[in-house]
PDB file of C-alpha atoms and ligand atoms in Angstrom:
ATOM      1  CA  UNK A  12      52.434  23.762 -64.560  1.00  0.00           C
ATOM      2  CA  UNK A  13      54.021  24.133 -67.867  1.00  0.00           C
ATOM      3  CA  UNK A  14      51.546  24.482 -70.807  1.00  0.00           C
ATOM      4  CA  UNK A  15      50.965  21.379 -72.813  1.00  0.00           C
ATOM      5  CA  UNK A  16      52.279  21.396 -76.274  1.00  0.00           C
ATOM      6  CA  UNK A  17      49.390  22.107 -78.831  1.00  0.00           C
ATOM      7  CA  UNK A  18      48.890  18.778 -80.353  1.00  0.00           C
ATOM      8  CA  UNK A  19      48.910  17.074 -76.859  1.00  0.00           C
ATOM      9  CA  UNK A  20      46.642  19.380 -75.437  1.00  0.00           C
ATOM     10  CA  UNK A  21      44.128  18.872 -78.525  1.00  0.00           C
ATOM     11  CA  UNK A  22      44.282  15.145 -78.009  1.00  0.00           C
ATOM     12  CA  UNK A  23      43.611  15.537 -74.082  1.00  0.00           C
ATOM     13  CA  UNK A  24      40.666  17.790 -74.737  1.00  0.00           C
ATOM     14  CA  UNK A  25      39.056  15.408 -77.148  1.00  0.00           C
ATOM     15  CA  UNK A  26      39.365  12.524 -74.754  1.00  0.00           C
ATOM     16  CA  UNK A  27      38.284  14.724 -71.994  1.00  0.00           C
ATOM     17  CA  UNK A  28      34.884  14.978 -73.906  1.00  0.00           C
ATOM     18  CA  UNK A  29      34.069  11.337 -73.316  1.00  0.00           C
ATOM     19  CA  UNK A  30      31.618  10.082 -70.880  1.00  0.00           C
ATOM     20  CA  UNK A  31      33.268   8.774 -67.684  1.00  0.00           C
ATOM     21  CA  UNK A  32      36.615  10.211 -68.542  1.00  0.00           C
ATOM     22  CA  UNK A  33      37.861  12.815 -66.158  1.00  0.00           C
ATOM     23  CA  UNK A  34      40.825  14.884 -66.582  1.00  0.00           C
ATOM     24  CA  UNK A  35      43.230  12.587 -64.947  1.00  0.00           C
ATOM     25  CA  UNK A  36      42.143   9.747 -67.116  1.00  0.00           C
ATOM     26  CA  UNK A  37      42.371  11.906 -70.174  1.00  0.00           C
ATOM     27  CA  UNK A  38      45.855  12.892 -69.393  1.00  0.00           C
ATOM     28  CA  UNK A  39      46.925   9.302 -68.739  1.00  0.00           C
ATOM     29  CA  UNK A  40      45.208   8.135 -72.002  1.00  0.00           C
ATOM     30  CA  UNK A  41      46.814  11.173 -74.158  1.00  0.00           C
ATOM     31  CA  UNK A  42      50.356  10.213 -72.812  1.00  0.00           C
ATOM     32  CA  UNK A  43      49.656   6.608 -73.337  1.00  0.00           C
ATOM     33  CA  UNK A  44      48.647   7.160 -76.985  1.00  0.00           C
ATOM     34  CA  UNK A  45      51.666   9.227 -77.655  1.00  0.00           C
ATOM     35  CA  UNK A  46      53.830   6.290 -76.504  1.00  0.00           C
ATOM     36  CA  UNK A  47      51.981   3.797 -78.560  1.00  0.00           C
ATOM     37  CA  UNK A  48      53.520   2.388 -81.745  1.00  0.00           C
ATOM     38  CA  UNK A  49      52.587   4.340 -84.967  1.00  0.00           C
ATOM     39  CA  UNK A  50      50.640   1.258 -86.357  1.00  0.00           C
ATOM     40  CA  UNK A  51      48.449   0.779 -83.233  1.00  0.00           C
ATOM     41  CA  UNK A  52      47.498   4.467 -83.189  1.00  0.00           C
ATOM     42  CA  UNK A  53      46.466   3.957 -86.891  1.00  0.00           C
ATOM     43  CA  UNK A  54      44.454   0.963 -85.967  1.00  0.00           C
ATOM     44  CA  UNK A  55      42.595   2.929 -83.256  1.00  0.00           C
ATOM     45  CA  UNK A  56      42.017   5.929 -85.359  1.00  0.00           C
ATOM     46  CA  UNK A  57      40.753   3.575 -88.115  1.00  0.00           C
ATOM     47  CA  UNK A  58      38.363   1.730 -85.833  1.00  0.00           C
ATOM     48  CA  UNK A  59      36.946   4.901 -84.587  1.00  0.00           C
ATOM     49  CA  UNK A  60      36.214   6.212 -88.089  1.00  0.00           C
ATOM     50  CA  UNK A  61      35.006   3.002 -89.568  1.00  0.00           C
ATOM     51  CA  UNK A  62      32.654   2.191 -86.674  1.00  0.00           C
ATOM     52  CA  UNK A  63      31.229   5.532 -86.921  1.00  0.00           C
ATOM     53  CA  UNK A  64      30.816   5.176 -90.813  1.00  0.00           C
ATOM     54  CA  UNK A  65      29.392   1.698 -90.945  1.00  0.00           C
ATOM     55  CA  UNK A  66      27.035   1.471 -87.857  1.00  0.00           C
ATOM     56  CA  UNK A  67      23.695   2.975 -88.229  1.00  0.00           C
ATOM     57  CA  UNK A  68      20.186   2.367 -86.861  1.00  0.00           C
ATOM     58  CA  UNK A  69      18.282  -1.028 -87.742  1.00  0.00           C
ATOM     59  CA  UNK A  70      15.504  -0.052 -90.149  1.00  0.00           C
ATOM     60  CA  UNK A  71      13.031  -2.039 -88.028  1.00  0.00           C
ATOM     61  CA  UNK A  72      14.021  -1.810 -84.217  1.00  0.00           C
ATOM     62  CA  UNK A  73      16.522   1.142 -84.160  1.00  0.00           C
ATOM     63  CA  UNK A  74      19.211  -1.131 -82.528  1.00  0.00           C
ATOM     64  CA  UNK A  75      22.750  -0.585 -83.977  1.00  0.00           C
ATOM     65  CA  UNK A  76      23.695  -2.573 -87.116  1.00  0.00           C
ATOM     66  CA  UNK A  77      26.044  -2.332 -90.105  1.00  0.00           C
ATOM     67  CA  UNK A  78      23.294  -3.964 -92.321  1.00  0.00           C
ATOM     68  CA  UNK A  79      19.700  -2.998 -93.219  1.00  0.00           C
ATOM     69  CA  UNK A  80      18.282  -4.945 -90.233  1.00  0.00           C
ATOM     70  CA  UNK A  81      20.055  -5.882 -87.172  1.00  0.00           C
ATOM     71  CA  UNK A  82      20.947  -9.612 -86.256  1.00  0.00           C
ATOM     72  CA  UNK A  83      17.851  -9.950 -84.004  1.00  0.00           C
ATOM     73  CA  UNK A  84      15.336  -8.684 -86.495  1.00  0.00           C
ATOM     74  CA  UNK A  85      16.875 -10.881 -89.142  1.00  0.00           C
ATOM     75  CA  UNK A  86      16.701 -13.896 -87.080  1.00  0.00           C
ATOM     76  CA  UNK A  87      13.566 -16.108 -88.082  1.00  0.00           C
ATOM     77  CA  UNK A  88      13.933 -18.156 -84.864  1.00  0.00           C
ATOM     78  CA  UNK A  89      12.855 -15.056 -82.809  1.00  0.00           C
ATOM     79  CA  UNK A  90       9.450 -14.637 -81.448  1.00  0.00           C
ATOM     80  CA  UNK A  91       7.973 -11.907 -83.613  1.00  0.00           C
ATOM     81  CA  UNK A  92       4.763 -11.358 -81.733  1.00  0.00           C
ATOM     82  CA  UNK A  93       6.585  -9.728 -78.692  1.00  0.00           C
ATOM     83  CA  UNK A  94       8.496  -6.510 -78.568  1.00  0.00           C
ATOM     84  CA  UNK A  95      10.595  -5.371 -75.624  1.00  0.00           C
ATOM     85  CA  UNK A  96      10.925  -1.569 -75.455  1.00  0.00           C
ATOM     86  CA  UNK A  97      14.270  -0.345 -74.240  1.00  0.00           C
ATOM     87  CA  UNK A  98      15.954   3.076 -73.894  1.00  0.00           C
ATOM     88  CA  UNK A  99      19.453   2.492 -75.612  1.00  0.00           C
ATOM     89  CA  UNK A 100      21.011  -0.153 -77.823  1.00  0.00           C
ATOM     90  CA  UNK A 101      23.183  -1.117 -74.927  1.00  0.00           C
ATOM     91  CA  UNK A 102      20.094  -2.368 -73.125  1.00  0.00           C
ATOM     92  CA  UNK A 103      19.533  -4.832 -75.774  1.00  0.00           C
ATOM     93  CA  UNK A 104      23.000  -6.228 -75.154  1.00  0.00           C
ATOM     94  CA  UNK A 105      22.187  -6.657 -71.472  1.00  0.00           C
ATOM     95  CA  UNK A 106      18.834  -8.382 -72.165  1.00  0.00           C
ATOM     96  CA  UNK A 107      20.550 -10.707 -74.614  1.00  0.00           C
ATOM     97  CA  UNK A 108      23.164 -11.745 -71.981  1.00  0.00           C
ATOM     98  CA  UNK A 109      20.516 -12.844 -69.709  1.00  0.00           C
ATOM     99  CA  UNK A 110      19.061 -15.345 -72.165  1.00  0.00           C
ATOM    100  CA  UNK A 111      15.695 -14.937 -70.715  1.00  0.00           C
ATOM    101  CA  UNK A 112      14.010 -13.401 -73.690  1.00  0.00           C
ATOM    102  CA  UNK A 113      13.567 -14.460 -77.379  1.00  0.00           C
ATOM    103  CA  UNK A 114      11.342 -11.829 -78.761  1.00  0.00           C
ATOM    104  CA  UNK A 115      12.022  -8.526 -80.760  1.00  0.00           C
ATOM    105  CA  UNK A 116      13.114  -5.173 -79.586  1.00  0.00           C
ATOM    106  CA  UNK A 117      12.367  -1.432 -80.080  1.00  0.00           C
ATOM    107  CA  UNK A 118      15.007   1.161 -79.010  1.00  0.00           C
ATOM    108  CA  UNK A 119      13.608   4.496 -78.004  1.00  0.00           C
ATOM    109  CA  UNK A 120      16.861   6.332 -77.991  1.00  0.00           C
ATOM    110  CA  UNK A 121      16.211   8.058 -74.903  1.00  0.00           C
ATOM    111  CA  UNK A 122      13.306   8.668 -72.198  1.00  0.00           C
ATOM    112  CA  UNK A 123      10.692  11.452 -71.830  1.00  0.00           C
ATOM    113  CA  UNK A 124      12.633  14.183 -69.878  1.00  0.00           C
ATOM    114  CA  UNK A 125      10.477  17.416 -70.170  1.00  0.00           C
ATOM    115  CA  UNK A 126      13.081  19.249 -68.193  1.00  0.00           C
ATOM    116  CA  UNK A 127      15.776  18.548 -70.746  1.00  0.00           C
ATOM    117  CA  UNK A 128      13.253  19.303 -73.583  1.00  0.00           C
ATOM    118  CA  UNK A 129      12.881  15.678 -74.508  1.00  0.00           C
ATOM    119  CA  UNK A 130       9.216  15.036 -75.638  1.00  0.00           C
ATOM    120  CA  UNK A 131       7.752  12.090 -77.290  1.00  0.00           C
ATOM    121  CA  UNK A 132       8.712  13.386 -80.866  1.00  0.00           C
ATOM    122  CA  UNK A 133      12.497  13.151 -79.853  1.00  0.00           C
ATOM    123  CA  UNK A 134      12.240   9.394 -79.214  1.00  0.00           C
ATOM    124  CA  UNK A 135      11.405   6.540 -81.484  1.00  0.00           C
ATOM    125  CA  UNK A 136       7.739   6.344 -80.499  1.00  0.00           C
ATOM    126  CA  UNK A 137       6.035   7.124 -83.740  1.00  0.00           C
ATOM    127  CA  UNK A 138       8.183   4.480 -85.294  1.00  0.00           C
ATOM    128  CA  UNK A 139       7.015   1.982 -82.659  1.00  0.00           C
ATOM    129  CA  UNK A 140       3.408   2.516 -83.639  1.00  0.00           C
ATOM    130  CA  UNK A 141       4.184   2.348 -87.346  1.00  0.00           C
ATOM    131  CA  UNK A 142       5.486  -1.029 -86.545  1.00  0.00           C
ATOM    132  CA  UNK A 143       2.219  -2.115 -84.794  1.00  0.00           C
ATOM    133  CA  UNK A 144       0.554  -1.394 -87.907  1.00  0.00           C
ATOM    134  CA  UNK A 145       2.973  -3.440 -90.151  1.00  0.00           C
ATOM    135  CA  UNK A 146       3.738  -6.245 -87.819  1.00  0.00           C
ATOM    136  CA  UNK A 147       1.376  -8.509 -85.757  1.00  0.00           C
ATOM    137  CA  UNK A 148       2.428  -7.674 -82.316  1.00  0.00           C
ATOM    138  CA  UNK A 149       0.432  -9.217 -79.360  1.00  0.00           C
ATOM    139  CA  UNK A 150       2.615  -8.169 -76.451  1.00  0.00           C
ATOM    140  CA  UNK A 151       4.897  -5.128 -75.490  1.00  0.00           C
ATOM    141  CA  UNK A 152       7.091  -5.507 -72.642  1.00  0.00           C
ATOM    142  CA  UNK A 153       8.255  -2.098 -71.410  1.00  0.00           C
ATOM    143  CA  UNK A 154      11.966  -2.293 -70.146  1.00  0.00           C
ATOM    144  CA  UNK A 155      12.915   1.311 -69.386  1.00  0.00           C
ATOM    145  CA  UNK A 156      14.981   1.938 -66.415  1.00  0.00           C
ATOM    146  CA  UNK A 157      13.517   2.224 -63.005  1.00  0.00           C
ATOM    147  CA  UNK A 158      14.367   5.970 -62.452  1.00  0.00           C
ATOM    148  CA  UNK A 159      11.842   8.763 -62.698  1.00  0.00           C
ATOM    149  CA  UNK A 160      12.052   9.332 -66.446  1.00  0.00           C
ATOM    150  CA  UNK A 161      12.037   5.556 -67.086  1.00  0.00           C
ATOM    151  CA  UNK A 162       8.726   5.125 -65.126  1.00  0.00           C
ATOM    152  CA  UNK A 163       7.202   8.239 -66.626  1.00  0.00           C
ATOM    153  CA  UNK A 164       8.101   7.093 -70.337  1.00  0.00           C
ATOM    154  CA  UNK A 165       6.750   3.403 -69.322  1.00  0.00           C
ATOM    155  CA  UNK A 166       3.432   5.038 -68.176  1.00  0.00           C
ATOM    156  CA  UNK A 167       3.093   7.134 -71.126  1.00  0.00           C
ATOM    157  CA  UNK A 168       3.477   4.245 -73.496  1.00  0.00           C
ATOM    158  CA  UNK A 169       1.089   2.072 -71.660  1.00  0.00           C
ATOM    159  CA  UNK A 170      -1.612   4.622 -71.885  1.00  0.00           C
ATOM    160  CA  UNK A 171      -1.178   5.045 -75.634  1.00  0.00           C
ATOM    161  CA  UNK A 172      -0.784   1.213 -76.172  1.00  0.00           C
ATOM    162  CA  UNK A 173      -3.756  -0.261 -74.164  1.00  0.00           C
ATOM    163  CA  UNK A 174      -6.510   1.302 -76.143  1.00  0.00           C
ATOM    164  CA  UNK A 175      -5.019  -0.625 -79.224  1.00  0.00           C
ATOM    165  CA  UNK A 176      -5.757  -3.912 -77.472  1.00  0.00           C
ATOM    166  CA  UNK A 177      -2.021  -4.852 -77.120  1.00  0.00           C
ATOM    167  CA  UNK A 178      -1.035  -6.613 -73.913  1.00  0.00           C
ATOM    168  CA  UNK A 179       1.280  -4.234 -72.115  1.00  0.00           C
ATOM    169  CA  UNK A 180       3.611  -5.314 -69.363  1.00  0.00           C
ATOM    170  CA  UNK A 181       6.490  -3.703 -67.358  1.00  0.00           C
ATOM    171  CA  UNK A 182       9.652  -5.674 -66.252  1.00  0.00           C
ATOM    172  CA  UNK A 183       9.566  -6.202 -62.605  1.00  0.00           C
ATOM    173  CA  UNK A 184      12.315  -4.041 -61.276  1.00  0.00           C
ATOM    174  CA  UNK A 185      13.967  -6.413 -58.848  1.00  0.00           C
ATOM    175  CA  UNK A 186      16.723  -4.255 -60.232  1.00  0.00           C
ATOM    176  CA  UNK A 187      18.057  -1.779 -57.656  1.00  0.00           C
ATOM    177  CA  UNK A 188      15.774   1.602 -57.717  1.00  0.00           C
ATOM    178  CA  UNK A 189      16.925   3.934 -60.258  1.00  0.00           C
ATOM    179  CA  UNK A 190      19.279   1.023 -61.540  1.00  0.00           C
ATOM    180  CA  UNK A 191      20.291   1.038 -65.083  1.00  0.00           C
ATOM    181  CA  UNK A 192      19.168  -2.089 -67.172  1.00  0.00           C
ATOM    182  CA  UNK A 193      22.669  -1.921 -68.868  1.00  0.00           C
ATOM    183  CA  UNK A 194      24.546  -2.753 -65.575  1.00  0.00           C
ATOM    184  CA  UNK A 195      21.951  -5.350 -64.114  1.00  0.00           C
ATOM    185  CA  UNK A 196      23.494  -8.946 -63.944  1.00  0.00           C
ATOM    186  CA  UNK A 197      21.933 -11.583 -66.118  1.00  0.00           C
ATOM    187  CA  UNK A 198      20.058 -13.480 -63.272  1.00  0.00           C
ATOM    188  CA  UNK A 199      18.517 -10.256 -62.070  1.00  0.00           C
ATOM    189  CA  UNK A 200      17.465  -9.379 -65.545  1.00  0.00           C
ATOM    190  CA  UNK A 201      16.031 -12.695 -66.258  1.00  0.00           C
ATOM    191  CA  UNK A 202      13.836 -12.660 -63.053  1.00  0.00           C
ATOM    192  CA  UNK A 203      12.774  -9.009 -63.749  1.00  0.00           C
ATOM    193  CA  UNK A 204      11.613 -10.300 -67.155  1.00  0.00           C
ATOM    194  CA  UNK A 205       9.947 -13.335 -65.784  1.00  0.00           C
ATOM    195  CA  UNK A 206       8.062 -11.319 -63.138  1.00  0.00           C
ATOM    196  CA  UNK A 207       6.934  -8.661 -65.378  1.00  0.00           C
ATOM    197  CA  UNK A 208       3.465  -7.297 -64.549  1.00  0.00           C
ATOM    198  CA  UNK A 209       0.594  -6.066 -66.612  1.00  0.00           C
ATOM    199  CA  UNK A 210       0.191  -2.345 -66.930  1.00  0.00           C
TER     200      UNK A 210
HETATM  201 ZN1   ZN B 317      16.478  -4.720 -85.553  1.00  0.00          ZN
END
């Protein structure tokens, strides 16, 4: 195979780094981008760079936002006594689509994974306990995924939270075993929330 010209190879390599993009897809995208009108390529580049620049973590729940607090934390109609703990910001989007929850969230930005060197200090766990001192929270619903790390993280959190006298529950995983919250359909997620059990 003839060697790709340098700028094309460079574009291919950047695309190839994205999750879920294999070499064939990266190649197809690279050629597609080259074929796009100049203006559209500019818009794409601009969207990438401005999203990265303007989006940061909500100062309260660590969801993504372009303001100081995210839309959910800023909404006075939300039940501010309940926090649902999730792994990633995209899990909030999934929960919101289910329309089964009206409380607040807290994003851990990962799960405990000793083999990968992810201990409690790498997650937003200290920040969660700081919130509990500031806010009057009566229930915490743990909605980490149902894989080994998700379960271990839920158990770890429950052990720390229970002595404080907060009701801790875990969403019922009618979700497929090892299933990602992010990909659960609305009905399954809404049921999982309804059937949460005390930990
Ligand atoms: Zn927030």
